[in-house]
């Protein structure tokens, strides 16, 4: 079982959108996928029309096993389940802090799903918290959606510095461009510049800024479920193929 996290210090950069679309693409390839919506805002849960849990005890959830299993919801898509978010997840950090090995306390939750899923995709909230640290430790790949602009690229640098400081493997930290508007010179130049840096840590898939992606809110489905041949759906498909190769799953 592989663990993929969608992460950024910033909000509103495409973490949730990408988590949902990659989860759908992976499920369509026949992998059993669990999308863990760890953001109390619950946007992934909403997009996949999953019912939120009625009662949530984060302490119990972190232990994994039957309580965690009971929270899982099937989606309309074969092979794709969701662990829905709950407002209580805003206290996940405090909970993790109370655990002994606080930087890997999330491990039992994920381990509890071992054997049931080929891939866990974690949709993380913004910020640099204990929860993010847990995800950095436990993930096989940390994907950072980045808008092609100087400030967003600075954010990627900050995360990269954190990986260095904490001696986390930088090989598993990868960026990709999200919400790219190639009509903008700044976007085009930012992308070119990054692709030409030595040891470029960005995957070569670019998700365009497109109004069809925003329609996910009304459709409450991944883009490829309602606009299969759109440019955005193809871009998410390309990103999935690259991520799949990075994760080495087949
Ligand atoms: N490629 C895109 N093109 C246009 N709008 C997008 C795209 N990706 C995301 N959005 C929109 O931007 C907003 C933030 O995206 P979201 O995935 O929720 O970001 P995050 O999870 O990082 O906060 C949402 O309204 C979403 O519909
Ligand atoms: Mg989000």
Short mmCIF file of C-alpha atoms and ligand atoms in Angstrom, two decimals:
data_model
loop_
_atom_site.label_atom_id
_atom_site.label_comp_id
_atom_site.label_asym_id
_atom_site.label_seq_id
_atom_site.Cartn_x
_atom_site.Cartn_y
_atom_site.Cartn_z
CA UNK A 1 0.00 0.00 0.00
CA UNK A 2 1.37 3.38 -1.03
CA UNK A 3 0.63 6.73 0.59
CA UNK A 4 0.37 9.90 -1.47
CA UNK A 5 -0.20 13.29 0.17
CA UNK A 6 -1.44 16.46 -1.45
CA UNK A 7 0.18 19.23 0.50
CA UNK A 8 0.97 22.92 0.42
CA UNK A 9 1.65 25.59 3.03
CA UNK A 10 -0.96 27.64 1.19
CA UNK A 11 -4.67 27.10 0.76
CA UNK A 12 -6.56 27.53 -2.51
CA UNK A 13 -3.82 26.06 -4.72
CA UNK A 14 -5.56 22.89 -5.92
CA UNK A 15 -4.77 20.27 -3.25
CA UNK A 16 -8.34 19.03 -2.91
CA UNK A 17 -9.09 19.27 -6.62
CA UNK A 18 -6.00 17.21 -7.41
CA UNK A 19 -6.62 14.68 -4.62
CA UNK A 20 -10.12 13.96 -5.96
CA UNK A 21 -9.08 13.76 -9.61
CA UNK A 22 -6.02 11.59 -8.97
CA UNK A 23 -8.08 9.30 -6.73
CA UNK A 24 -10.61 8.87 -9.53
CA UNK A 25 -7.91 8.24 -12.14
CA UNK A 26 -6.21 5.65 -9.91
CA UNK A 27 -9.51 3.89 -9.22
CA UNK A 28 -10.24 3.82 -12.94
CA UNK A 29 -6.92 2.02 -13.44
CA UNK A 30 -8.22 -0.65 -11.07
CA UNK A 31 -6.36 0.31 -7.90
CA UNK A 32 -8.28 0.19 -4.63
CA UNK A 33 -8.07 3.76 -3.41
CA UNK A 34 -8.95 5.39 -0.10
CA UNK A 35 -9.10 9.17 -0.16
CA UNK A 36 -8.51 10.40 3.41
CA UNK A 37 -10.00 13.84 3.78
CA UNK A 38 -7.94 15.22 6.65
CA UNK A 39 -9.04 18.82 6.17
CA UNK A 40 -11.87 19.75 8.57
CA UNK A 41 -13.36 21.87 5.77
CA UNK A 42 -14.32 18.58 4.11
CA UNK A 43 -14.10 19.66 0.49
CA UNK A 44 -13.04 16.22 -0.83
CA UNK A 45 -15.88 14.67 1.16
CA UNK A 46 -18.27 17.14 -0.45
CA UNK A 47 -16.96 16.59 -4.00
CA UNK A 48 -17.40 12.83 -3.69
CA UNK A 49 -20.85 13.17 -2.10
CA UNK A 50 -19.80 11.17 0.95
CA UNK A 51 -21.81 11.44 4.15
CA UNK A 52 -19.71 12.92 6.97
CA UNK A 53 -19.32 10.81 10.09
CA UNK A 54 -21.97 11.48 12.71
CA UNK A 55 -19.78 10.91 15.73
CA UNK A 56 -16.05 11.43 15.60
CA UNK A 57 -13.47 10.65 18.21
CA UNK A 58 -10.09 11.61 16.80
CA UNK A 59 -8.25 9.67 19.54
CA UNK A 60 -10.05 6.49 18.51
CA UNK A 61 -9.62 7.23 14.83
CA UNK A 62 -5.85 7.53 15.19
CA UNK A 63 -5.73 4.02 16.63
CA UNK A 64 -7.03 2.72 13.28
CA UNK A 65 -8.85 -0.63 13.15
CA UNK A 66 -12.62 -0.99 13.48
CA UNK A 67 -13.53 2.58 14.43
CA UNK A 68 -11.64 3.93 11.41
CA UNK A 69 -13.11 1.25 9.13
CA UNK A 70 -16.62 2.19 10.22
CA UNK A 71 -16.08 5.76 9.05
CA UNK A 72 -15.19 4.77 5.48
CA UNK A 73 -17.79 5.53 2.80
CA UNK A 74 -18.11 4.02 -0.65
CA UNK A 75 -18.45 6.43 -3.55
CA UNK A 76 -20.37 6.07 -6.81
CA UNK A 77 -17.06 4.99 -8.37
CA UNK A 78 -15.88 1.41 -8.20
CA UNK A 79 -12.57 1.00 -6.27
CA UNK A 80 -12.85 4.48 -4.71
CA UNK A 81 -13.72 4.96 -1.02
CA UNK A 82 -13.48 8.03 1.20
CA UNK A 83 -12.60 8.55 4.82
CA UNK A 84 -14.78 11.64 5.24
CA UNK A 85 -13.66 14.73 7.11
CA UNK A 86 -15.24 15.91 10.33
CA UNK A 87 -15.07 19.28 12.05
CA UNK A 88 -13.32 17.49 14.92
CA UNK A 89 -10.29 17.08 12.61
CA UNK A 90 -9.39 20.63 13.58
CA UNK A 91 -8.15 19.01 16.81
CA UNK A 92 -6.02 16.39 15.05
CA UNK A 93 -2.85 18.33 15.78
CA UNK A 94 -3.53 18.47 19.49
CA UNK A 95 -4.30 14.75 19.46
CA UNK A 96 -1.10 13.96 17.62
CA UNK A 97 0.81 16.09 20.11
CA UNK A 98 -0.54 13.97 22.96
CA UNK A 99 0.75 10.76 21.38
CA UNK A 100 4.19 9.37 22.22
CA UNK A 101 5.77 9.41 18.80
CA UNK A 102 3.88 12.50 17.75
CA UNK A 103 5.58 12.83 14.36
CA UNK A 104 4.39 9.39 13.23
CA UNK A 105 1.23 8.96 15.32
CA UNK A 106 -0.89 8.86 12.18
CA UNK A 107 0.80 5.58 11.19
CA UNK A 108 -1.70 3.33 12.99
CA UNK A 109 -4.60 4.93 11.14
CA UNK A 110 -3.00 4.15 7.79
CA UNK A 111 -1.70 0.73 8.84
CA UNK A 112 -5.26 -0.24 9.77
CA UNK A 113 -6.13 -0.05 6.08
CA UNK A 114 -3.24 -2.23 4.97
CA UNK A 115 -4.52 -5.05 2.78
CA UNK A 116 -7.76 -3.23 1.92
CA UNK A 117 -6.25 -0.57 -0.33
CA UNK A 118 -3.43 -0.23 -2.84
CA UNK A 119 -3.25 3.52 -2.43
CA UNK A 120 -4.12 6.04 0.24
CA UNK A 121 -4.42 9.63 -0.94
CA UNK A 122 -4.36 12.18 1.88
CA UNK A 123 -5.92 15.57 1.28
CA UNK A 124 -4.12 17.74 3.81
CA UNK A 125 -5.09 21.12 5.23
CA UNK A 126 -2.79 24.11 4.58
CA UNK A 127 -0.10 25.09 7.08
CA UNK A 128 2.98 23.47 8.55
CA UNK A 129 1.73 21.50 11.54
CA UNK A 130 2.29 18.20 13.30
CA UNK A 131 -0.24 16.69 10.92
CA UNK A 132 1.85 17.78 7.94
CA UNK A 133 4.98 16.43 9.62
CA UNK A 134 3.24 13.09 10.10
CA UNK A 135 2.28 13.05 6.45
CA UNK A 136 5.83 13.92 5.36
CA UNK A 137 7.17 11.02 7.42
CA UNK A 138 4.60 8.46 6.32
CA UNK A 139 4.06 9.32 2.65
CA UNK A 140 5.79 7.67 -0.25
CA UNK A 141 5.21 10.86 -2.21
CA UNK A 142 4.31 14.39 -1.11
CA UNK A 143 2.83 16.31 -4.02
CA UNK A 144 2.77 20.10 -3.84
CA UNK A 145 0.39 21.86 -6.24
CA UNK A 146 2.06 25.14 -7.13
CA UNK A 147 0.66 28.11 -9.04
CA UNK A 148 3.38 29.30 -11.45
CA UNK A 149 4.21 32.56 -9.67
CA UNK A 150 7.13 33.75 -7.58
CA UNK A 151 5.31 33.67 -4.24
CA UNK A 152 3.99 30.15 -4.79
CA UNK A 153 7.43 28.94 -5.81
CA UNK A 154 8.82 30.52 -2.63
CA UNK A 155 6.36 28.37 -0.68
CA UNK A 156 7.71 25.25 -2.36
CA UNK A 157 11.23 26.37 -1.38
CA UNK A 158 10.13 26.76 2.24
CA UNK A 159 8.76 23.21 2.31
CA UNK A 160 11.92 21.98 0.64
CA UNK A 161 14.00 23.72 3.35
CA UNK A 162 11.88 22.08 6.01
CA UNK A 163 12.57 18.66 4.47
CA UNK A 164 16.28 19.43 4.56
CA UNK A 165 16.19 20.64 8.17
CA UNK A 166 14.24 17.59 9.33
CA UNK A 167 16.41 15.23 7.24
CA UNK A 168 13.38 13.97 5.33
CA UNK A 169 14.06 12.36 1.97
CA UNK A 170 13.81 15.11 -0.64
CA UNK A 171 13.26 12.48 -3.30
CA UNK A 172 9.68 12.10 -2.14
CA UNK A 173 8.88 15.82 -2.32
CA UNK A 174 7.60 16.79 -5.76
CA UNK A 175 5.89 19.88 -7.07
CA UNK A 176 3.69 20.25 -10.10
CA UNK A 177 2.09 23.29 -11.67
CA UNK A 178 -1.54 23.88 -10.87
CA UNK A 179 -4.00 26.48 -12.19
CA UNK A 180 -1.53 27.47 -14.89
CA UNK A 181 -2.62 30.17 -17.30
CA UNK A 182 -0.19 29.98 -20.17
CA UNK A 183 -1.60 33.21 -21.65
CA UNK A 184 0.24 34.91 -18.80
CA UNK A 185 3.91 35.58 -19.47
CA UNK A 186 4.73 35.21 -15.77
CA UNK A 187 3.21 31.72 -15.68
CA UNK A 188 5.03 30.60 -18.84
CA UNK A 189 8.37 31.98 -17.63
CA UNK A 190 8.01 30.49 -14.13
CA UNK A 191 7.33 27.04 -15.59
CA UNK A 192 10.25 27.24 -18.04
CA UNK A 193 12.62 28.45 -15.34
CA UNK A 194 11.77 25.60 -12.99
CA UNK A 195 11.98 22.93 -15.70
CA UNK A 196 15.47 24.17 -16.59
CA UNK A 197 16.91 24.13 -13.07
CA UNK A 198 19.32 21.27 -12.29
CA UNK A 199 17.68 18.52 -10.20
CA UNK A 200 14.30 20.04 -10.98
CA UNK A 201 11.91 18.77 -8.29
CA UNK A 202 8.79 19.39 -10.40
CA UNK A 203 6.89 16.68 -12.26
CA UNK A 204 6.33 17.61 -15.88
CA UNK A 205 2.55 17.78 -15.83
CA UNK A 206 0.76 21.11 -15.88
CA UNK A 207 -2.86 21.47 -14.77
CA UNK A 208 -4.42 24.37 -16.68
CA UNK A 209 -6.60 26.95 -15.03
CA UNK A 210 -10.00 26.05 -16.49
CA UNK A 211 -13.60 26.86 -15.65
CA UNK A 212 -14.56 23.19 -16.12
CA UNK A 213 -12.53 22.43 -12.97
CA UNK A 214 -14.58 24.94 -10.98
CA UNK A 215 -17.73 23.12 -12.09
CA UNK A 216 -16.76 20.26 -9.78
CA UNK A 217 -18.55 22.21 -7.07
CA UNK A 218 -21.91 21.93 -8.82
CA UNK A 219 -21.34 18.50 -10.33
CA UNK A 220 -19.84 17.08 -7.14
CA UNK A 221 -17.78 14.65 -9.22
CA UNK A 222 -14.20 14.48 -10.55
CA UNK A 223 -13.67 16.34 -13.84
CA UNK A 224 -13.15 13.17 -15.85
CA UNK A 225 -16.56 11.88 -14.67
CA UNK A 226 -18.45 14.73 -16.35
CA UNK A 227 -16.02 16.19 -18.92
CA UNK A 228 -13.93 13.22 -19.86
CA UNK A 229 -12.31 14.72 -22.94
CA UNK A 230 -11.62 18.17 -21.55
CA UNK A 231 -8.10 19.56 -21.45
CA UNK A 232 -8.22 19.57 -17.63
CA UNK A 233 -9.33 15.91 -17.45
CA UNK A 234 -6.47 14.95 -19.79
CA UNK A 235 -4.00 16.94 -17.69
CA UNK A 236 -5.09 15.14 -14.51
CA UNK A 237 -4.75 11.86 -16.44
CA UNK A 238 -1.20 12.77 -17.47
CA UNK A 239 -0.36 13.77 -13.90
CA UNK A 240 -1.69 10.44 -12.63
CA UNK A 241 0.49 8.50 -15.10
CA UNK A 242 3.58 10.35 -13.86
CA UNK A 243 2.60 9.92 -10.21
CA UNK A 244 1.92 6.24 -10.80
CA UNK A 245 5.42 5.80 -12.18
CA UNK A 246 6.91 7.77 -9.23
CA UNK A 247 5.03 5.55 -6.77
CA UNK A 248 6.09 2.43 -8.68
CA UNK A 249 2.70 0.74 -8.45
CA UNK A 250 1.27 -1.53 -11.11
N1 LIG B 1 -7.14 23.98 -12.46
C1 LIG B 1 -8.06 24.80 -11.94
N2 LIG B 1 -8.69 25.72 -12.71
C2 LIG B 1 -9.62 26.55 -12.19
N3 LIG B 1 -10.00 26.55 -10.91
C3 LIG B 1 -9.39 25.68 -10.08
C4 LIG B 1 -8.40 24.75 -10.54
N4 LIG B 1 -7.99 24.01 -9.49
C5 LIG B 1 -8.70 24.44 -8.44
N5 LIG B 1 -9.54 25.43 -8.77
C6 LIG B 1 -10.48 26.16 -7.90
O1 LIG B 1 -9.73 26.87 -6.93
C7 LIG B 1 -10.32 26.77 -5.65
C8 LIG B 1 -9.34 26.13 -4.68
O2 LIG B 1 -9.04 24.81 -5.09
P1 LIG B 1 -8.84 23.63 -4.03
O3 LIG B 1 -8.53 22.40 -4.78
O4 LIG B 1 -10.00 23.58 -3.10
O5 LIG B 1 -7.54 24.16 -3.26
P2 LIG B 1 -6.92 23.72 -1.85
O6 LIG B 1 -7.40 22.35 -1.53
O7 LIG B 1 -5.45 23.79 -2.08
O8 LIG B 1 -7.38 24.73 -0.86
C9 LIG B 1 -11.60 25.95 -5.84
O9 LIG B 1 -12.68 26.82 -5.98
C10 LIG B 1 -11.36 25.20 -7.13
O10 LIG B 1 -12.55 24.94 -7.84
MG1 LIG B 2 -8.47 21.67 0.20
#
